[in-house]
XYZ file of C-alpha atoms in Angstrom:
358
model
C 0.000 0.000 0.000
C 1.487 3.328 -1.067
C 1.365 6.308 1.297
C 3.072 8.928 -0.837
C -0.184 10.169 -2.363
C -1.893 10.722 0.986
C -1.830 13.858 3.100
C -1.147 13.588 6.840
C -4.103 14.849 8.833
C -4.342 16.747 12.064
C -5.907 14.689 14.861
C -8.558 16.815 16.536
C -7.872 16.358 20.204
C -11.344 15.149 21.187
C -10.934 12.100 19.010
C -7.676 10.374 19.736
C -8.604 6.820 18.838
C -5.562 4.931 17.642
C -5.668 2.955 14.404
C -4.366 -0.401 15.583
C -2.083 -1.844 18.230
C 0.880 -3.526 16.573
C 0.910 -7.239 17.151
C 3.173 -10.150 16.401
C -0.031 -11.971 15.555
C -0.746 -9.445 12.792
C 2.353 -7.517 11.777
C 0.445 -5.515 9.187
C 1.706 -2.055 10.183
C 5.272 -3.009 9.325
C 4.373 -4.768 6.100
C 7.313 -7.121 6.759
C 9.376 -3.982 7.466
C 8.439 -2.270 4.206
C 6.481 0.032 6.544
C 3.581 0.150 4.086
C 0.775 -1.634 5.915
C -0.440 0.976 8.418
C -3.629 1.944 6.604
C -4.460 -1.695 5.967
C -4.081 -2.398 9.687
C -6.333 0.534 10.553
C -9.296 -1.305 9.045
C -9.559 -3.177 12.357
C -10.643 0.022 14.111
C -14.416 0.442 14.619
C -15.987 2.804 12.079
C -17.167 5.167 14.831
C -13.555 5.929 15.712
C -12.081 6.095 12.218
C -14.868 6.739 9.691
C -12.460 7.659 6.877
C -9.937 4.905 7.568
C -6.926 7.210 7.564
C -6.187 7.777 11.222
C -2.903 5.886 10.893
C -1.368 8.953 9.220
C -2.655 11.427 11.805
C -0.658 13.551 14.222
C -0.995 15.998 17.125
C 0.682 19.382 17.175
C 1.863 21.900 19.774
C -1.594 23.376 20.223
C -2.726 20.036 21.673
C 0.400 18.945 23.552
C 2.465 22.091 24.208
C 4.164 20.733 27.335
C 5.356 17.525 25.676
C 6.742 19.540 22.764
C 8.479 21.986 25.109
C 9.964 19.260 27.297
C 11.363 17.465 24.249
C 12.817 20.723 22.916
C 14.413 21.890 26.164
C 15.658 18.582 27.584
C 16.751 15.391 25.765
C 15.022 12.967 23.437
C 15.782 10.297 20.839
C 14.782 9.551 17.263
C 15.695 5.877 17.681
C 13.779 4.850 20.819
C 11.615 1.766 20.334
C 9.115 -0.354 22.180
C 10.767 -3.666 23.129
C 8.543 -5.985 21.095
C 6.091 -5.611 18.226
C 2.963 -6.388 20.141
C 0.493 -4.992 22.638
C 0.661 -3.258 25.998
C 1.064 -6.090 28.495
C 3.967 -7.966 26.836
C 5.790 -4.657 26.391
C 5.303 -3.837 30.063
C 6.738 -7.226 30.925
C 9.851 -6.171 29.028
C 9.907 -2.890 30.960
C 10.097 -4.797 34.246
C 11.730 -8.121 33.354
C 13.523 -7.641 30.037
C 11.290 -10.309 28.469
C 7.665 -11.329 28.044
C 8.726 -15.003 28.405
C 6.860 -15.987 25.255
C 3.712 -13.906 25.678
C 2.578 -11.842 22.696
C -0.977 -10.903 23.607
C -2.848 -8.762 26.116
C -5.282 -11.603 26.707
C -2.859 -14.269 27.903
C -3.937 -15.539 31.315
C -2.023 -14.617 34.466
C -1.141 -17.469 36.881
C -2.782 -17.125 40.278
C 0.564 -16.433 41.958
C 1.916 -14.279 39.160
C 4.681 -15.063 36.714
C 7.849 -16.417 38.346
C 10.451 -14.525 36.316
C 12.510 -11.941 38.241
C 12.029 -8.223 37.657
C 14.143 -5.133 38.176
C 12.342 -4.711 41.499
C 13.622 -8.096 42.654
C 17.128 -7.029 41.633
C 16.758 -3.855 43.671
C 15.444 -5.805 46.667
C 18.354 -8.236 46.485
C 20.778 -5.314 46.482
C 18.842 -3.619 49.321
C 18.154 -0.563 47.185
C 14.858 1.154 48.116
C 12.249 1.727 45.425
C 8.663 2.893 45.030
C 5.931 2.301 42.479
C 3.447 5.174 42.351
C 0.061 4.855 40.663
C -2.595 7.333 39.603
C -5.189 4.600 39.100
C -5.594 2.034 41.922
C -7.596 -0.238 39.612
C -4.782 -0.879 37.144
C -1.515 -1.254 39.039
C 0.341 -3.489 36.614
C 2.909 -4.701 39.123
C 0.183 -5.894 41.479
C -1.457 -7.897 38.711
C 1.703 -9.631 37.602
C 4.755 -9.559 39.829
C 5.399 -12.694 41.880
C 7.097 -10.694 44.616
C 3.905 -8.728 45.152
C 1.494 -11.663 45.015
C 3.506 -14.091 47.159
C 3.809 -11.549 49.938
C 0.137 -10.666 49.775
C 0.875 -7.002 50.355
C 2.977 -4.266 48.845
C 5.138 -3.730 51.961
C 4.921 0.005 51.359
C 6.541 -0.070 47.926
C 3.359 0.428 45.888
C 1.697 3.698 46.805
C -0.722 6.333 45.565
C 0.738 9.245 43.621
C -0.429 11.412 46.517
C 2.694 10.328 48.398
C 4.851 11.595 45.516
C 3.300 15.051 45.751
C 3.490 15.062 49.541
C 7.194 14.198 49.605
C 8.080 16.708 46.903
C 6.398 19.461 48.897
C 8.761 18.715 51.779
C 11.927 20.873 52.014
C 13.813 17.634 52.698
C 12.447 15.892 49.586
C 15.902 15.096 48.233
C 16.499 12.799 51.219
C 13.005 11.301 51.334
C 12.585 9.859 47.844
C 13.998 6.363 47.197
C 16.672 5.927 44.518
C 14.337 4.256 41.984
C 10.711 5.186 41.294
C 8.252 3.950 38.677
C 5.105 6.013 38.025
C 2.111 4.535 36.213
C -0.764 6.670 34.976
C -3.155 3.735 34.699
C -5.391 2.202 32.058
C -8.918 2.400 33.476
C -9.056 6.079 34.420
C -8.859 7.625 30.940
C -5.361 9.045 31.520
C -3.268 6.696 29.381
C -3.809 8.407 25.990
C -4.990 5.099 24.551
C -7.645 4.893 21.837
C -10.966 6.333 22.989
C -9.243 8.548 25.583
C -8.511 12.253 25.239
C -4.783 12.898 24.863
C -4.978 16.314 26.507
C -6.536 14.771 29.609
C -3.651 12.301 29.780
C -1.131 15.094 29.325
C -2.976 17.190 31.880
C -2.467 14.415 34.441
C 1.210 13.885 33.558
C 2.245 17.535 33.695
C 1.682 18.061 37.465
C 3.717 14.908 38.186
C 6.614 16.267 36.132
C 6.388 19.838 37.385
C 6.240 18.695 41.007
C 9.705 17.194 40.592
C 11.060 20.185 38.681
C 9.929 22.549 41.444
C 11.183 20.436 44.360
C 14.433 20.125 46.299
C 14.838 16.671 44.732
C 15.223 18.149 41.248
C 18.954 18.736 41.616
C 19.712 15.016 41.921
C 17.006 13.432 39.770
C 16.423 11.984 36.325
C 12.873 11.435 35.038
C 12.359 9.294 31.934
C 9.003 9.847 30.230
C 7.946 7.236 27.675
C 5.171 4.899 26.511
C 4.900 1.117 26.374
C 3.982 0.797 22.683
C 3.202 2.925 19.660
C -0.466 2.320 18.944
C -0.212 1.841 15.185
C 0.364 5.401 13.936
C 2.398 5.548 10.737
C 6.188 5.600 10.926
C 8.703 5.338 8.102
C 11.502 3.977 10.342
C 11.413 0.173 10.695
C 12.146 -1.837 13.862
C 15.730 -2.930 14.387
C 17.322 -6.294 15.082
C 17.890 -7.259 18.714
C 18.902 -10.382 20.645
C 16.197 -12.708 21.857
C 16.063 -12.082 25.612
C 15.965 -15.679 26.829
C 15.498 -18.016 23.878
C 11.810 -18.555 24.692
C 9.786 -18.685 21.486
C 6.599 -16.643 20.950
C 3.365 -18.406 21.880
C 2.065 -18.287 18.307
C -1.240 -19.736 17.147
C -1.835 -21.183 13.656
C -3.333 -17.867 12.504
C -0.337 -15.799 13.627
C 2.331 -14.457 11.313
C 5.620 -16.295 12.046
C 8.039 -14.209 14.064
C 10.460 -14.200 16.958
C 11.717 -11.880 19.694
C 14.801 -10.903 17.708
C 13.682 -7.417 16.726
C 12.177 -4.395 18.447
C 8.729 -2.894 18.185
C 8.013 0.463 16.553
C 9.403 3.793 17.669
C 7.806 5.441 20.702
C 8.254 8.869 22.318
C 11.003 9.490 24.870
C 11.850 12.550 26.948
C 14.716 12.472 29.462
C 14.119 15.227 32.011
C 16.893 16.230 34.405
C 19.135 19.173 35.290
C 22.002 16.946 34.148
C 20.871 16.210 30.583
C 22.484 17.847 27.589
C 19.996 20.599 26.648
C 18.213 20.191 23.302
C 19.917 16.816 22.841
C 18.674 14.226 20.337
C 20.169 10.737 20.473
C 20.464 8.700 17.291
C 21.518 5.442 18.981
C 18.964 2.619 18.510
C 17.601 1.413 21.850
C 14.422 -0.140 23.112
C 12.844 0.758 26.433
C 14.757 -1.967 28.282
C 17.614 0.544 28.119
C 15.959 1.995 31.230
C 16.755 -1.300 32.947
C 20.329 -1.036 31.674
C 20.643 2.490 33.092
C 19.412 1.321 36.512
C 21.697 -1.718 36.380
C 24.656 0.468 35.449
C 23.941 3.001 38.185
C 23.582 0.401 40.952
C 25.926 -2.296 39.636
C 23.138 -4.840 39.135
C 23.328 -7.889 36.852
C 21.226 -7.900 33.669
C 17.896 -9.688 33.748
C 18.106 -11.067 30.193
C 20.195 -10.822 27.049
C 17.908 -8.022 25.878
C 18.639 -5.464 28.597
C 22.271 -6.617 28.661
C 22.601 -5.601 24.997
C 21.198 -2.082 25.433
C 23.206 1.108 25.503
C 23.248 2.494 29.058
C 21.872 5.932 28.089
C 24.775 7.832 29.638
C 25.227 9.833 26.441
C 22.123 11.841 27.396
C 23.963 13.417 30.333
C 26.799 15.773 31.145
C 27.648 15.192 34.795
C 30.368 17.841 34.824
C 27.814 20.626 35.209
C 24.000 20.746 35.569
C 22.920 22.924 32.639
C 19.260 22.935 33.687
C 19.485 23.279 37.459
C 16.888 26.026 37.044
C 14.211 24.251 34.993
C 12.668 26.227 32.129
C 9.050 27.334 32.574
C 6.469 25.143 30.912
C 3.504 26.414 28.862
C -0.035 25.776 30.014
C -1.457 22.411 28.963
C -5.003 22.765 27.557
C -7.396 20.085 28.726
C -10.544 20.274 26.665
C -11.870 20.798 23.166
C -11.025 23.156 20.397
C -13.977 25.275 19.367
C -17.246 24.560 21.111
C -17.315 20.769 20.940
C -17.319 18.776 24.196
C -13.863 17.469 24.938
C -15.012 13.896 25.525
C -16.758 13.406 22.178
C -14.761 10.596 20.515
C -16.332 11.032 17.078
C -15.034 14.485 16.188
C -12.074 15.046 13.934
C -10.599 17.600 11.575
C -8.998 16.919 8.206
C -6.780 19.255 6.164
């Protein structure tokens, strides 16, 4: 399918439905890495959310997401940052925590009653006696609680998994730099409309993320912190840059069904956004080094001298090129623009059927 004769369209912010989640069971968006199957894949989207069938070539601009644009411009980003695997949310989140999905390729794979047994970065931190926290905005979709064996076997979170309210409370404290643990994971959630997924308003998601980011920037902890803002997968929007080859994390083969397209875990998913926010980043920096999001694991492992979880995170670049630790260029964080959270014009901001074409 040729895309050269089509015009990219502006995605009206009330209607952010994505075209199609990439999947190893239907690698249509990549077109076997010809990158020409995105519109074909978008046919799986209900007509109500994509009546013209061209949402795969849509985009948002600075009028919708001014803070994201400004953060990427002022701090550091990458044009070669990928999701770990070409599939849906849950397997990619497994990679975020464990460096592998241990064969899983689908959001609908069942979870064992005691959780999956594979170790995560949180187990590595526990073994090294390094404190950590997992903050959530949505108590109904804490991914770690649904999956991690450490959490389920103990029957409680032992104080590690907490509401985002604690984050704000600590950052308001003049002693915040000494109160936060060394490693923190923050999850917006998937049932509260904040995750910028299809059918959710992207400005509402951004409106929830901005206070979390600004709270750190305006706190005493800012001077010694790094915040990495990213997504778990790309959602099926068109990209001309193909995935790149990577090592299989553990040799476990994908749990393919007869209807699935043959594939393996030896390549990344599609590109996803990344913003590295810290007083210590190189301002206005754009990395061109290919990495997937398990590079976050590699950065943590490098910082705390932890062993890799799998061959995948072991193979990643450690992200140190984003930083200049000789001098904090952004010790005084730049002011952020206001983030609009509603509709353009007079339309209600939660109407999922509105859109604007060129």
